[in-house]
PDB file of C-alpha atoms in Angstrom:
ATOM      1  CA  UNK A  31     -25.366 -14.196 -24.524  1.00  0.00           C
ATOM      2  CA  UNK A  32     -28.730 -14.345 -22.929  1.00  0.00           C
ATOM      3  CA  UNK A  33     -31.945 -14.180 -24.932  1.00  0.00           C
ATOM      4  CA  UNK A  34     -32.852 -10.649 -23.634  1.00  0.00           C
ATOM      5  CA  UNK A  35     -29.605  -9.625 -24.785  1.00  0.00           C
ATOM      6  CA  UNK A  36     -30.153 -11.061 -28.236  1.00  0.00           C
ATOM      7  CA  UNK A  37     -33.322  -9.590 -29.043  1.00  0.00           C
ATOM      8  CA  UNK A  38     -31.963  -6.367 -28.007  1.00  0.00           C
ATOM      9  CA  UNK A  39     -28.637  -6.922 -30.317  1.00  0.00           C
ATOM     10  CA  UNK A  40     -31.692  -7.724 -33.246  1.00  0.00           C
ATOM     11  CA  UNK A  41     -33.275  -4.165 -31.959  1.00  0.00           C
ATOM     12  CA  UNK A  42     -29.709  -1.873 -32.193  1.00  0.00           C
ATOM     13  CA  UNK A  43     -29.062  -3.913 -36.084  1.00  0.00           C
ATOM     14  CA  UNK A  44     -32.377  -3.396 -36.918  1.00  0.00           C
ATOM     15  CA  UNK A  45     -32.502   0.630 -35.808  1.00  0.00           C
ATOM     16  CA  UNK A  46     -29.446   0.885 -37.622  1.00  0.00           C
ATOM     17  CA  UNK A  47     -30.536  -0.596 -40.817  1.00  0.00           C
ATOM     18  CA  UNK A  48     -33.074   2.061 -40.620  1.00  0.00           C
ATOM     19  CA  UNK A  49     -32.996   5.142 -43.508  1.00  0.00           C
ATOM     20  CA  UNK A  50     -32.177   8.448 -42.112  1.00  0.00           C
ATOM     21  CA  UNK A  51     -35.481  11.300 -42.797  1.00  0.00           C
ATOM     22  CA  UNK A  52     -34.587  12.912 -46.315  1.00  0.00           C
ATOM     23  CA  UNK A  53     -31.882  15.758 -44.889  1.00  0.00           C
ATOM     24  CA  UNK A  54     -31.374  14.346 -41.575  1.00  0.00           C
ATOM     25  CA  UNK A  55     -28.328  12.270 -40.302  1.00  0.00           C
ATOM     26  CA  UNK A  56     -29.944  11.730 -36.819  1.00  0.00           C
ATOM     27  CA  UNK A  57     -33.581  10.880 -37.740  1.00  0.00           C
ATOM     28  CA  UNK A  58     -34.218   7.482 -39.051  1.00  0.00           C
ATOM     29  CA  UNK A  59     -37.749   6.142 -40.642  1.00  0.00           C
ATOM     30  CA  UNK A  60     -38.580   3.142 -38.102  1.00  0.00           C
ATOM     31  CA  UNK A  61     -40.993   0.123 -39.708  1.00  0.00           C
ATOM     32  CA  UNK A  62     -43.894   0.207 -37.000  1.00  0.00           C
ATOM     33  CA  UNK A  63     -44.735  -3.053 -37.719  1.00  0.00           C
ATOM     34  CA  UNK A  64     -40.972  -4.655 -37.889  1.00  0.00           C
ATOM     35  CA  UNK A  65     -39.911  -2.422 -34.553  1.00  0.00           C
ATOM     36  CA  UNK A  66     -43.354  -4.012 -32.632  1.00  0.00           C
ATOM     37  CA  UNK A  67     -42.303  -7.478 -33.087  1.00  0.00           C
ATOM     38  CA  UNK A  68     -38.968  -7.310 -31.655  1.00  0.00           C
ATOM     39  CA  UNK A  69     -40.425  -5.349 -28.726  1.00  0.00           C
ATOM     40  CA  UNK A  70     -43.173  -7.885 -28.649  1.00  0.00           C
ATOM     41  CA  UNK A  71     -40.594 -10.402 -28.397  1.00  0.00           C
ATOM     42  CA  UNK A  72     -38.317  -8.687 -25.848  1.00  0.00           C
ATOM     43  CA  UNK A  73     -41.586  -9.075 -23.747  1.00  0.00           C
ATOM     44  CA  UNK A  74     -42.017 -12.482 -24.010  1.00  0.00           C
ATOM     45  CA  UNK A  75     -38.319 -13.901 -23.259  1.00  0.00           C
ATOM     46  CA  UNK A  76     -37.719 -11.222 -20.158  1.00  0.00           C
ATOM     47  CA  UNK A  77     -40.272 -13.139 -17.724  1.00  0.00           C
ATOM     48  CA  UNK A  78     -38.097 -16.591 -19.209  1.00  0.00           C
ATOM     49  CA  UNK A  79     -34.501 -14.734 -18.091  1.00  0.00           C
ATOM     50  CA  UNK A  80     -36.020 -13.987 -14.857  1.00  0.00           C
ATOM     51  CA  UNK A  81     -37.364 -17.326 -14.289  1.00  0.00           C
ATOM     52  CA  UNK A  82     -33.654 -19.047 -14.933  1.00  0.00           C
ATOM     53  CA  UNK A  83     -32.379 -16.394 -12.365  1.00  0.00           C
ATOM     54  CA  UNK A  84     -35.377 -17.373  -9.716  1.00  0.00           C
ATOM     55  CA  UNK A  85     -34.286 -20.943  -9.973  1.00  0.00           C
ATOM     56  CA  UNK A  86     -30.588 -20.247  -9.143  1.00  0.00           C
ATOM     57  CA  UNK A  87     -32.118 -18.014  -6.159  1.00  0.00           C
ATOM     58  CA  UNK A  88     -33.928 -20.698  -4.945  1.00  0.00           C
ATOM     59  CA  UNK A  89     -30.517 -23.508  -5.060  1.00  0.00           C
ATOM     60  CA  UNK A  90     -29.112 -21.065  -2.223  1.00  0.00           C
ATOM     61  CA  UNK A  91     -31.666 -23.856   0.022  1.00  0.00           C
ATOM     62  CA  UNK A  92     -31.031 -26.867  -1.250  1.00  0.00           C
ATOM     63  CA  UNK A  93     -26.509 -25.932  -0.960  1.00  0.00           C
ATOM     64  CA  UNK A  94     -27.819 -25.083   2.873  1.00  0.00           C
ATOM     65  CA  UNK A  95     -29.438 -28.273   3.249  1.00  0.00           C
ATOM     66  CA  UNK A  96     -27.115 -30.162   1.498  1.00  0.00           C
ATOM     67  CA  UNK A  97     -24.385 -28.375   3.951  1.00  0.00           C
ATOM     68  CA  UNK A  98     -26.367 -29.580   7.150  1.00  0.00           C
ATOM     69  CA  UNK A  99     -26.677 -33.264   6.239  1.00  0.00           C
ATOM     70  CA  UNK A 100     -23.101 -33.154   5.939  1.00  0.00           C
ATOM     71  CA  UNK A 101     -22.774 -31.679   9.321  1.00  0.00           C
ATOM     72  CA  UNK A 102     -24.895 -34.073  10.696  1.00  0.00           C
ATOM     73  CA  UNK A 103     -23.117 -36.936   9.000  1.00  0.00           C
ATOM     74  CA  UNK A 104     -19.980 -35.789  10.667  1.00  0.00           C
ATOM     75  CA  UNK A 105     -21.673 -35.264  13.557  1.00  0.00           C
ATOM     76  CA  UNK A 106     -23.105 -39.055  13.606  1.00  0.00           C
ATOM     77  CA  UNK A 107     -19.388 -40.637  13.037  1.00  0.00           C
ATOM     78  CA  UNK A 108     -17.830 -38.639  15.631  1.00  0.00           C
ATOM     79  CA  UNK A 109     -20.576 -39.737  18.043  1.00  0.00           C
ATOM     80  CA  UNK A 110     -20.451 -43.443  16.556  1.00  0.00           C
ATOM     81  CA  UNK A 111     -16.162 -43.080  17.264  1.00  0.00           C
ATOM     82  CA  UNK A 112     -16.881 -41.530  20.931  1.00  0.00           C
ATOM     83  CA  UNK A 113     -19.098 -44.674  21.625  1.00  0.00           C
ATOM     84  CA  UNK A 114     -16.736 -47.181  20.226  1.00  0.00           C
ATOM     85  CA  UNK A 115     -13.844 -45.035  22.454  1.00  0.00           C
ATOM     86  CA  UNK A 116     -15.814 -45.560  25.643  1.00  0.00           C
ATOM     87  CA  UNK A 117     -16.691 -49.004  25.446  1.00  0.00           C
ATOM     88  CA  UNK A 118     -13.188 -49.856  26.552  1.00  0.00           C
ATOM     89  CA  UNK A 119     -12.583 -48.984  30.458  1.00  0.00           C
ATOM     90  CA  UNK A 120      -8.819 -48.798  30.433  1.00  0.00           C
ATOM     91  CA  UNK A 121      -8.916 -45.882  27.693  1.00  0.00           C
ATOM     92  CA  UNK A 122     -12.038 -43.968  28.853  1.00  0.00           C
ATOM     93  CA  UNK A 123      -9.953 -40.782  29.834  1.00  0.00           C
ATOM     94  CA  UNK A 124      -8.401 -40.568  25.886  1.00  0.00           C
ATOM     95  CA  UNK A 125     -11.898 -41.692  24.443  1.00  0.00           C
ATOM     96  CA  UNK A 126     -13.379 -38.417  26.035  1.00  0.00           C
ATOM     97  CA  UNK A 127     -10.191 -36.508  24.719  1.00  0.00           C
ATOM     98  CA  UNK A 128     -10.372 -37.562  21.646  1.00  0.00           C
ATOM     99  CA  UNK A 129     -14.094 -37.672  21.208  1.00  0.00           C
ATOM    100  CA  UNK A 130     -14.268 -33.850  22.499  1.00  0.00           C
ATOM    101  CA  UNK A 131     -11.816 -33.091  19.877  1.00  0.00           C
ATOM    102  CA  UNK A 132     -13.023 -35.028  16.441  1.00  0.00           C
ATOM    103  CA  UNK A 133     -16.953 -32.994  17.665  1.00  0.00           C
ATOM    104  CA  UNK A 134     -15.134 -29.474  18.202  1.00  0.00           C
ATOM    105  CA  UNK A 135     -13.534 -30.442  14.237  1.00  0.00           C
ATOM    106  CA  UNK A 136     -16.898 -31.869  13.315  1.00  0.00           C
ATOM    107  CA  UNK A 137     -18.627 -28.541  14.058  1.00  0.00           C
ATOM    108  CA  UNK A 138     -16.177 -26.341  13.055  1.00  0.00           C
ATOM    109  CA  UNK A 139     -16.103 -27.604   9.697  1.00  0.00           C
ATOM    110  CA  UNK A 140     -20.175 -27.686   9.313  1.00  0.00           C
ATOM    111  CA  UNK A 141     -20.029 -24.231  10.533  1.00  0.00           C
ATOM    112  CA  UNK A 142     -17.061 -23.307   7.801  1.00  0.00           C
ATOM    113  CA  UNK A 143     -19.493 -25.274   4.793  1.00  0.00           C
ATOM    114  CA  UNK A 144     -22.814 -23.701   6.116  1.00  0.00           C
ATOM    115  CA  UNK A 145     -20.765 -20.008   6.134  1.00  0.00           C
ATOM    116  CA  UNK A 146     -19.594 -20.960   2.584  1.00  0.00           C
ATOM    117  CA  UNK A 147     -23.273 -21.864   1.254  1.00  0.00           C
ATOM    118  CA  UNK A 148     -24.936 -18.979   2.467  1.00  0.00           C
ATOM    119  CA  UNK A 149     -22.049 -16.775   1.167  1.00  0.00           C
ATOM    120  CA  UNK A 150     -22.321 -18.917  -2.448  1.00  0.00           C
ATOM    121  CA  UNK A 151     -26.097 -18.447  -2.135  1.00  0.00           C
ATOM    122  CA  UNK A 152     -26.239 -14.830  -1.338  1.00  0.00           C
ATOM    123  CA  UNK A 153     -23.564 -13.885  -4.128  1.00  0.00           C
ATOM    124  CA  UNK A 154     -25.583 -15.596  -6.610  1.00  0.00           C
ATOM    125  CA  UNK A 155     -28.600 -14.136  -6.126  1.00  0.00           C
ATOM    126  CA  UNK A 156     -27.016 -10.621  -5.799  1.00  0.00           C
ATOM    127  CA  UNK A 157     -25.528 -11.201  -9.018  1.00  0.00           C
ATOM    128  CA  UNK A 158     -28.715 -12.282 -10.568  1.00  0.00           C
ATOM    129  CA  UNK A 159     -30.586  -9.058  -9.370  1.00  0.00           C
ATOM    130  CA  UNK A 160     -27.574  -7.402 -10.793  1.00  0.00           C
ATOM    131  CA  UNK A 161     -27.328  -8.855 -14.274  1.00  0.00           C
ATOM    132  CA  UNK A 162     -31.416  -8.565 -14.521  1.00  0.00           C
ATOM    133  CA  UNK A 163     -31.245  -5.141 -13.465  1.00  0.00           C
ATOM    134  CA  UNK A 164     -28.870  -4.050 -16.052  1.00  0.00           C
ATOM    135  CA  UNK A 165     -30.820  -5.707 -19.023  1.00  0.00           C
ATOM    136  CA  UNK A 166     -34.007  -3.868 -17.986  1.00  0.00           C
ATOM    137  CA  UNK A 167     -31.871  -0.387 -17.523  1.00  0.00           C
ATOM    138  CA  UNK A 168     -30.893  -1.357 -21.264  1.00  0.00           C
ATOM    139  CA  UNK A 169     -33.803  -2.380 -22.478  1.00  0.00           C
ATOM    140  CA  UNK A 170     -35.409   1.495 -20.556  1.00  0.00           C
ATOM    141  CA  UNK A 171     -32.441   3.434 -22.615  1.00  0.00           C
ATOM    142  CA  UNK A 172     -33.801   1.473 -26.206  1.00  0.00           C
ATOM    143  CA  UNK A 173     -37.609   2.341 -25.753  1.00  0.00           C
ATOM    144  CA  UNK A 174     -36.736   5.908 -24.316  1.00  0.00           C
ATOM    145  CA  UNK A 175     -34.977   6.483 -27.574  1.00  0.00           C
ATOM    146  CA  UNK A 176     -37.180   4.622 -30.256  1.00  0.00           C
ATOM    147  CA  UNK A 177     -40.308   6.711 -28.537  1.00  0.00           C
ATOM    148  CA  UNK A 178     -37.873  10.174 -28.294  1.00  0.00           C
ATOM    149  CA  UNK A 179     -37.017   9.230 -32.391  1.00  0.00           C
ATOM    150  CA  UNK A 180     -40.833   8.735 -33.107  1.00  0.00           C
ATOM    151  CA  UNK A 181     -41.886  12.240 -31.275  1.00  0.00           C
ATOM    152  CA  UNK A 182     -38.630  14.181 -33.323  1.00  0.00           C
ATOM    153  CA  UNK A 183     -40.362  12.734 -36.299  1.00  0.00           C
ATOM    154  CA  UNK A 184     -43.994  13.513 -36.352  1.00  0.00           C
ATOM    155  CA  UNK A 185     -43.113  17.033 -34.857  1.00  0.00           C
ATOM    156  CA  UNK A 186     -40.669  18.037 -38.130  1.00  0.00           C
ATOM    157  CA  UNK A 187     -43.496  16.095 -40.319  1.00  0.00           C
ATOM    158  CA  UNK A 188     -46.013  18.808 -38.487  1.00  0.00           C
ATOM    159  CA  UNK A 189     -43.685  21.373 -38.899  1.00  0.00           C
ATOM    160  CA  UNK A 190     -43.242  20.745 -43.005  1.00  0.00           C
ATOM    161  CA  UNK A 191     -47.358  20.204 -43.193  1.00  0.00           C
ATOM    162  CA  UNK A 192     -47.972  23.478 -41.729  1.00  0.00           C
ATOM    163  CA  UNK A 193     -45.366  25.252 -43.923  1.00  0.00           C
ATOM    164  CA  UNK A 194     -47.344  23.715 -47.240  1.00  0.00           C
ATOM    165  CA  UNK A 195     -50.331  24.702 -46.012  1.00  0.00           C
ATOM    166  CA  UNK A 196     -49.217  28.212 -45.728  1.00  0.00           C
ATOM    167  CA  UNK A 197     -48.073  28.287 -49.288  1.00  0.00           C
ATOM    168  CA  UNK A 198     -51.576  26.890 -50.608  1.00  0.00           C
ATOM    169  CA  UNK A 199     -53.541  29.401 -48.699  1.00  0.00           C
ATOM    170  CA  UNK A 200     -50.807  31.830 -50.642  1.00  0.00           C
ATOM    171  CA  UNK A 201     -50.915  30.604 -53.585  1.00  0.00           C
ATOM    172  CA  UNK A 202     -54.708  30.631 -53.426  1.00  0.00           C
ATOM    173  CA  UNK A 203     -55.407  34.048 -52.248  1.00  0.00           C
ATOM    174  CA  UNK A 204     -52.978  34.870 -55.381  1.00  0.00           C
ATOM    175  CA  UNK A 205     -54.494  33.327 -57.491  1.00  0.00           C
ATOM    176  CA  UNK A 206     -57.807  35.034 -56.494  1.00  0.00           C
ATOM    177  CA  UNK A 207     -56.272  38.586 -57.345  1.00  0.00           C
ATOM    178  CA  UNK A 208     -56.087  39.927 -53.582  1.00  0.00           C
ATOM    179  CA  UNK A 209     -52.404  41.347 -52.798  1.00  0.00           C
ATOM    180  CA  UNK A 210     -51.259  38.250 -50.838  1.00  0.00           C
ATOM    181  CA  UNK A 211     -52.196  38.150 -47.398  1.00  0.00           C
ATOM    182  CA  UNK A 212     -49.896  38.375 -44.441  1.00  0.00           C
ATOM    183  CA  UNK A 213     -50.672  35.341 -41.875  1.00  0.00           C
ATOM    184  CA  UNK A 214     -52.721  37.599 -39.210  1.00  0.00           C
ATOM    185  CA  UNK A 215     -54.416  39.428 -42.278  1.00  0.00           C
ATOM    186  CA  UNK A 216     -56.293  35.747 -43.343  1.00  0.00           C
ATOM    187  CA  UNK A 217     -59.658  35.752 -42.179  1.00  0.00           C
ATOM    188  CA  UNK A 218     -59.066  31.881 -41.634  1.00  0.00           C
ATOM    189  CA  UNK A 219     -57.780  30.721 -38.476  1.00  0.00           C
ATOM    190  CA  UNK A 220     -53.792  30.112 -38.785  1.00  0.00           C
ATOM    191  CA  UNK A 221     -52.593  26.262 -38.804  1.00  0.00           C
ATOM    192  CA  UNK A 222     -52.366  24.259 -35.380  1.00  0.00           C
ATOM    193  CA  UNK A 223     -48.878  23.345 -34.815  1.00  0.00           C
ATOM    194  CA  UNK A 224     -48.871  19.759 -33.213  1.00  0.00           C
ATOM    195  CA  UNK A 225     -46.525  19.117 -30.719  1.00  0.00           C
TER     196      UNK A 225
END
């Protein structure tokens, strides 16, 4: 398991530890403090995970070189075997034969290992952009709902301060003797509901 993964594994427990808002099952009371940290934290190890994949990224060069000085070393004993062919006159004909045939192998199989890096390389590096892209998307879907939570919260705790200041302004004009006012009869401006 990556350390991205693991912080957001600490996120999900954490949000789940969380109490649900007094007659709610879906609304949970979130720790501002607590939830910060482990965002703070997801911050700082993403840019480490991205790093590790950057580094596997840039092996795709050093399996391509490392592919090419094999080719040339092939390359170098077939033209070493070629010379030692010639140098005898009486089997000059099979020297060129032969020599022809271990270069055609010789670059056939560089070609086959440089084909095979790039592939290796390219695979890699797809599947690094792959895995990274998924942990952002997840990480996305946990703030998206952690700041959707938050804005369900204040707007019911908006809601429930604007219905108790109704009933004081009630209970007050009561209080005062006056029949008690209808909401567009109070000379007071009504509540602003916050969205």
């Amino acid at each position: 398991m990556s350390k991205i993964e693991q912080v957001i594994s600490e996120i999900e427990e954490y949000i789940d530890s969380c109490k649900f808002v007094k007659l709610s099952q879906t609304k949970i009371i979130v720790n501002k403090d607590e939830i910060d940290e482990l965002l703070r934290e997801l911050r700082l190890k993403t840019p480490d995970e991205i790093k590790k994949y950057q580094k596997i990224i840039a092996n795709k060069e050093a399996i391509l070189n490392d592919a090419k000085d094999r080719a040339d070393s092939m390359i170098s004993e077939a033209t070493a075997h070629i010379t030692e062919l010639v140098s005898e006159h009486e089997i000059m004909q099979q020297a060129y034969k032969e020599a022809n045939q271990v270069i055609e192998q010789a670059q056939l199989q560089a070609q086959q290992i440089l084909d095979s890096a790039t592939t290796d390389a390219n695979n890699l590096r797809n599947g690094a952009m792959q895995y990274t892209d998924s942990i952002l998307a997840n990480v996305q879907d946990v703030l998206t709902n952690g700041m959707d939570n938050f804005q369900n919260i204040q707007s019911n705790m908006m809601t429930a301060l604007n219905s108790s200041l109704e009933v004081v302004v009630a209970n007050r004009k009561e209080l005062s003797g006056a029949p008690e006012p209808m909401m567009e009869d109070l000379d007071e401006e009504p509540p602003i509901m916050l969205d």
